Amino acid sequence: MPSKKPDSPKQSQLAGTDTPDRANTNAKIQSLESVRSDATGQALRTNQGVRIADNQNTLKAGDRGPSLLEDFIMREKITHFDHERIPERIVHARGTGAHGYFQSYGNHAELTKAGFLQDPEKITPVFVRFSTVQGPRGSADTVRDVRGFAVKFYTDEGNFDLVGNNMPVFFIQDAIKFPDFVHAVKPEPHNEIPTGASAHDTFWDFVSLVPESAHMVMWAMSDRAIPRSLRMMEGFGVHTFRLINAQGVASFVKFHWKPRQGVHSLLWDEAQKLAGKDTDFQRRDLWEAIETGDYPEWELGVQIVPEADEHKFDFDLLDPTKIIPEELVPVTPLGKMVLNRNPDNFFAEVEQVAFCPGHIVPGIDFSNDPLLQGRLFSYTDTQLSRLGGPNFHQIPINRPVAPNHNNQRDALHQHLVHKGRASYEPNSIDGGWPKETPPAAQDGGFESYQERIDAHKIRQRSESFGDHFSQARLFFQSMSPTEQQHIIKAYSFELGKVEREAIRVREVNEILANIDLKLAAAVATNLGLPAPTAGTVQVKGSQLQQSPALSQMNHPGVVGIKGRKIAVLVADGVEAASVDKLVKALEAHSARPLLLGPTSAPVKAADGTQLPVAASMEGMPSIMFDGIVVPAGKAATDALAASGLAKHFLLEGYKHLKALVLTQELLGTLGLKEDKGLLLGDDQQAVDAFVKAVEGHRVWEREAAAESVPA
Ligand code: HDE
């Protein structure tokens, strides 16, 4: 248990990382200890436990003779190898994960009887898996896509999975359309192109024919689809859920994860380059942050709507293509999550973790959102083929920390040796165990919320799900001018890849024109199409004109430049004192300065000392950094000014609107002008301005000037 008192809700945004002692608090680690395999000091053996004398040679008839079938050691090894791969997830195949913990800010008993939200002293272990949706397991991390944000809470009352995304809405309203949507976005069936991208005909064909997707496509064309880091994404439960307190009073809620690191994105050019230069950019970023102790943190919050207010909004709470604007219902913080431990084994943990929105605990329940209802079936079903049968809950990463006795027996991969003779209930032979727990205010058995339903059995979409454009418009109109431009460019890029003109025209005239005519006109111009002058349907519009919470610009984060990667460009002749000063100043802000040289060899400073570098400028290009500094030193500056590699590095950083500290000579050589984020010299004033600029993530004021710079 932590020695420090947890933060009060009010302080929540400001509080530091009071990481409890990892070994003591992570009950999940302890529960996994018995299955952790450590071969240190151990003999090499077969799966049957036989010691192996020769792992180099197959058993053969003579040293040049044929191999013998009786070589059980070789056969066992190769048979196992032949079956190493399991089916990848049909969607969200590419992902990465981390362990951590959740801690409630206080006692939220008025809202829910879920124990992990009632005791601020309680540490609930969690495992999070972040993912992209479209690409296969080996695809690039930085593609334009929705990101999965799935959290497994190992609570004392059973596992609770919050299987969300980094966008608060979805493409479709009814689960029956999911296979259609996924087939459309996945690589096209004839040639399996493109990998990890929605910029192709079948995706745009589908979404232009299905207007309910308009809002989510907006999000997917926004900067949210190219996050700078998994640490810098919001997370959303998407559907409306219910929280139920001990008195049985239910409230509708929407779950939110707010990153303390802020919400930040890559630029499209960076995202594309990174997809080639570092396919693993985001999993590496998360891994390194955790290894270096920059534990990412999110605040879990809920928007709460009393049952009585269900119909108060101009959209339906059950419609997963709608948000509740935060200006109408603010997010109430409940607690925080800290990710503080990388997995030991990717396959065992990240690949085998099995989430399901149906994994809930007493105090939490579903709404009738038809997308959520379908998901409740799909996730367990998919694990049957992915993880080979119904015992996947026994795989270590999926095991609850709560006991889970019942009368389910046998099946593939059964790991338990069930004792006793009665595997049925009721029984008198084994004393009637295991027995039901009647529902109760606290520690009772799970009881579904008793919702009264009086309806016809029909296949029909509610009329209240019928407005597909008002919130897409609200989203676009809530963006800063820069974000709007990025959205226009993203639509233009993607539709530019669509071969069939009819699809482009349909998207512009029947979707975009109904969202915003300026958006439609700008995209039409970029595609060489006539700009539509009117939409095709009457759009009623939202209660709000704007929702500032939707703009990333309003989510700068609260951790400053902590964990941000800064390139320090050095070459022979650099002044060691200047390097030292800059590095120390950046480290004082908990940033991660890394020295880069012309090659991977150490550079020789002006005073003769050798400075080891982390990599060459080619090995770690500017797109991997949040800012760049060049220390003083005449000879080093001359060398950088004469190097195409260094000039490209700096110009690319400038073009990507990064904060830069340069020397006067380099400024001249590169033909750049000082600005809010382009500073000269290594004095405190320059460093302070640099830190501020990195905090702002980009020097947006530079956009126009950077337009003409080639990189
Ligand atoms: Fe999923 N989804 N989904 N999804 N989803 C899966 O489960 C499905 C939806 C989400 O890291 C699958 O284990 C249906 C919305 C995440 O392991 C599968 C529908 C949201 C992950 C599945 C949806 C999500 C998945 C594939 C429409 C955001 C990755 C492999 C009714 C709230 C979890 C698997 C991980 C994975 C089905 C829509 C999030 C096939 C049928 C909406 C984060 O079961």
Short mmCIF file of C-alpha atoms and ligand atoms in Angstrom, two decimals, residues 88-96 127-133 146-151 162-179 181-182 216 236-239 241 320 350-357 369-383 386-387, ligand 1:
data_model
loop_
_atom_site.label_atom_id
_atom_site.label_comp_id
_atom_site.label_asym_id
_atom_site.label_seq_id
_atom_site.Cartn_x
_atom_site.Cartn_y
_atom_site.Cartn_z
CA GLU A 88 -3.80 -12.12 -35.20
CA ARG A 89 -6.71 -9.97 -34.10
CA ILE A 90 -9.05 -9.32 -37.03
CA VAL A 91 -8.91 -5.64 -36.09
CA HIS A 92 -6.44 -3.96 -33.70
CA ALA A 93 -3.77 -6.54 -34.65
CA ARG A 94 -0.90 -4.07 -34.24
CA GLY A 95 -0.51 -3.07 -30.63
CA THR A 96 1.64 -2.71 -27.59
CA PHE A 127 -2.91 -3.87 -18.06
CA VAL A 128 -3.36 -1.57 -21.05
CA ARG A 129 -3.13 -2.44 -24.71
CA PHE A 130 -2.90 0.34 -27.29
CA SER A 131 -3.37 -0.51 -30.95
CA THR A 132 -4.09 0.64 -34.46
CA VAL A 133 -7.15 -0.80 -36.21
CA VAL A 146 -8.04 5.15 -34.85
CA ARG A 147 -6.07 3.95 -31.81
CA GLY A 148 -7.43 1.29 -29.49
CA PHE A 149 -7.17 2.11 -25.78
CA ALA A 150 -8.12 -1.04 -23.89
CA VAL A 151 -7.70 -1.25 -20.12
CA LEU A 162 -12.81 -0.71 -20.50
CA VAL A 163 -12.24 -1.42 -24.19
CA GLY A 164 -12.14 2.02 -25.72
CA ASN A 165 -10.57 4.07 -28.48
CA ASN A 166 -8.76 7.42 -28.69
CA MET A 167 -11.83 8.87 -30.40
CA PRO A 168 -15.17 9.21 -28.62
CA VAL A 169 -17.48 8.04 -31.42
CA PHE A 170 -17.61 5.22 -33.96
CA PHE A 171 -18.22 4.70 -37.67
CA ILE A 172 -21.49 2.80 -37.40
CA GLN A 173 -24.53 2.68 -35.15
CA ASP A 174 -25.40 -1.00 -35.26
CA ALA A 175 -23.14 -4.00 -34.68
CA ILE A 176 -24.55 -5.80 -37.71
CA LYS A 177 -22.64 -3.33 -39.91
CA PHE A 178 -19.24 -4.03 -38.31
CA PRO A 179 -18.10 -6.77 -40.72
CA PHE A 181 -17.14 -1.59 -42.23
CA VAL A 182 -14.07 -3.69 -41.44
CA MET A 216 -16.18 9.53 -36.95
CA PHE A 236 -12.94 7.14 -24.50
CA GLY A 237 -15.31 4.33 -23.59
CA VAL A 238 -17.41 5.58 -26.56
CA HIS A 239 -20.73 3.99 -25.56
CA PHE A 241 -22.61 2.85 -19.79
CA PRO A 320 -22.39 5.71 -30.54
CA VAL A 350 0.32 -8.23 -25.19
CA GLU A 351 -0.68 -10.82 -27.76
CA GLN A 352 -2.62 -13.10 -25.44
CA VAL A 353 -4.48 -10.48 -23.47
CA ALA A 354 -8.18 -10.87 -24.20
CA PHE A 355 -10.46 -7.92 -23.63
CA CYS A 356 -14.23 -7.93 -23.69
CA PRO A 357 -16.62 -5.04 -23.05
CA ASP A 369 -26.45 1.08 -27.41
CA PRO A 370 -26.86 -1.42 -30.29
CA LEU A 371 -23.16 -1.29 -31.10
CA LEU A 372 -22.20 -2.11 -27.53
CA GLN A 373 -24.76 -4.89 -27.40
CA GLY A 374 -23.14 -6.56 -30.42
CA ARG A 375 -19.67 -6.14 -28.98
CA LEU A 376 -20.75 -8.05 -25.89
CA PHE A 377 -20.99 -11.14 -28.09
CA SER A 378 -18.06 -10.60 -30.43
CA TYR A 379 -15.05 -10.42 -28.15
CA THR A 380 -15.40 -13.77 -26.40
CA ASP A 381 -16.31 -15.38 -29.69
CA THR A 382 -13.15 -14.10 -31.37
CA GLN A 383 -10.94 -15.47 -28.58
CA ARG A 386 -7.49 -16.71 -31.51
CA LEU A 387 -6.63 -18.35 -28.23
FE1 HDE B 1 -13.80 -3.80 -31.24
N1 HDE B 1 -13.19 -5.71 -31.61
N2 HDE B 1 -15.53 -4.18 -32.16
N3 HDE B 1 -14.36 -1.85 -31.00
N4 HDE B 1 -12.07 -3.38 -30.34
C1 HDE B 1 -12.00 -6.22 -31.29
O1 HDE B 1 -11.62 -8.33 -30.34
C2 HDE B 1 -16.01 -5.40 -32.46
C3 HDE B 1 -15.54 -1.31 -31.39
C4 HDE B 1 -11.74 -2.23 -29.71
O2 HDE B 1 -6.22 -4.56 -27.60
C5 HDE B 1 -11.93 -7.70 -31.55
O3 HDE B 1 -9.90 -9.42 -29.36
C6 HDE B 1 -17.35 -5.31 -32.96
C7 HDE B 1 -15.74 -0.02 -30.78
C8 HDE B 1 -10.40 -2.34 -29.21
O4 HDE B 1 -7.01 -6.60 -27.66
C9 HDE B 1 -13.34 -8.05 -32.02
C10 HDE B 1 -17.66 -3.98 -32.96
C11 HDE B 1 -14.63 0.19 -30.01
C12 HDE B 1 -9.96 -3.60 -29.58
C13 HDE B 1 -14.01 -6.70 -32.00
C14 HDE B 1 -16.51 -3.28 -32.45
C15 HDE B 1 -13.79 -0.96 -30.17
C16 HDE B 1 -11.02 -4.24 -30.28
C17 HDE B 1 -10.82 -8.10 -32.48
C18 HDE B 1 -18.94 -3.31 -33.41
C19 HDE B 1 -14.30 1.41 -29.17
C20 HDE B 1 -8.59 -4.21 -29.31
C21 HDE B 1 -9.85 -8.88 -31.65
C22 HDE B 1 -20.10 -3.80 -32.78
C23 HDE B 1 -15.20 1.61 -28.07
C24 HDE B 1 -8.52 -4.85 -27.96
C25 HDE B 1 -10.41 -8.92 -30.33
C26 HDE B 1 -7.14 -5.37 -27.72
C27 HDE B 1 -10.98 -5.54 -30.77
C28 HDE B 1 -15.30 -6.57 -32.34
C29 HDE B 1 -16.47 -1.85 -32.36
C30 HDE B 1 -12.52 -1.04 -29.50
C31 HDE B 1 -13.44 -8.74 -33.36
C32 HDE B 1 -18.22 -6.47 -33.41
C33 HDE B 1 -16.95 0.89 -30.93
C34 HDE B 1 -9.62 -1.27 -28.45
O5 HDE B 1 -13.97 -8.91 -31.12
#
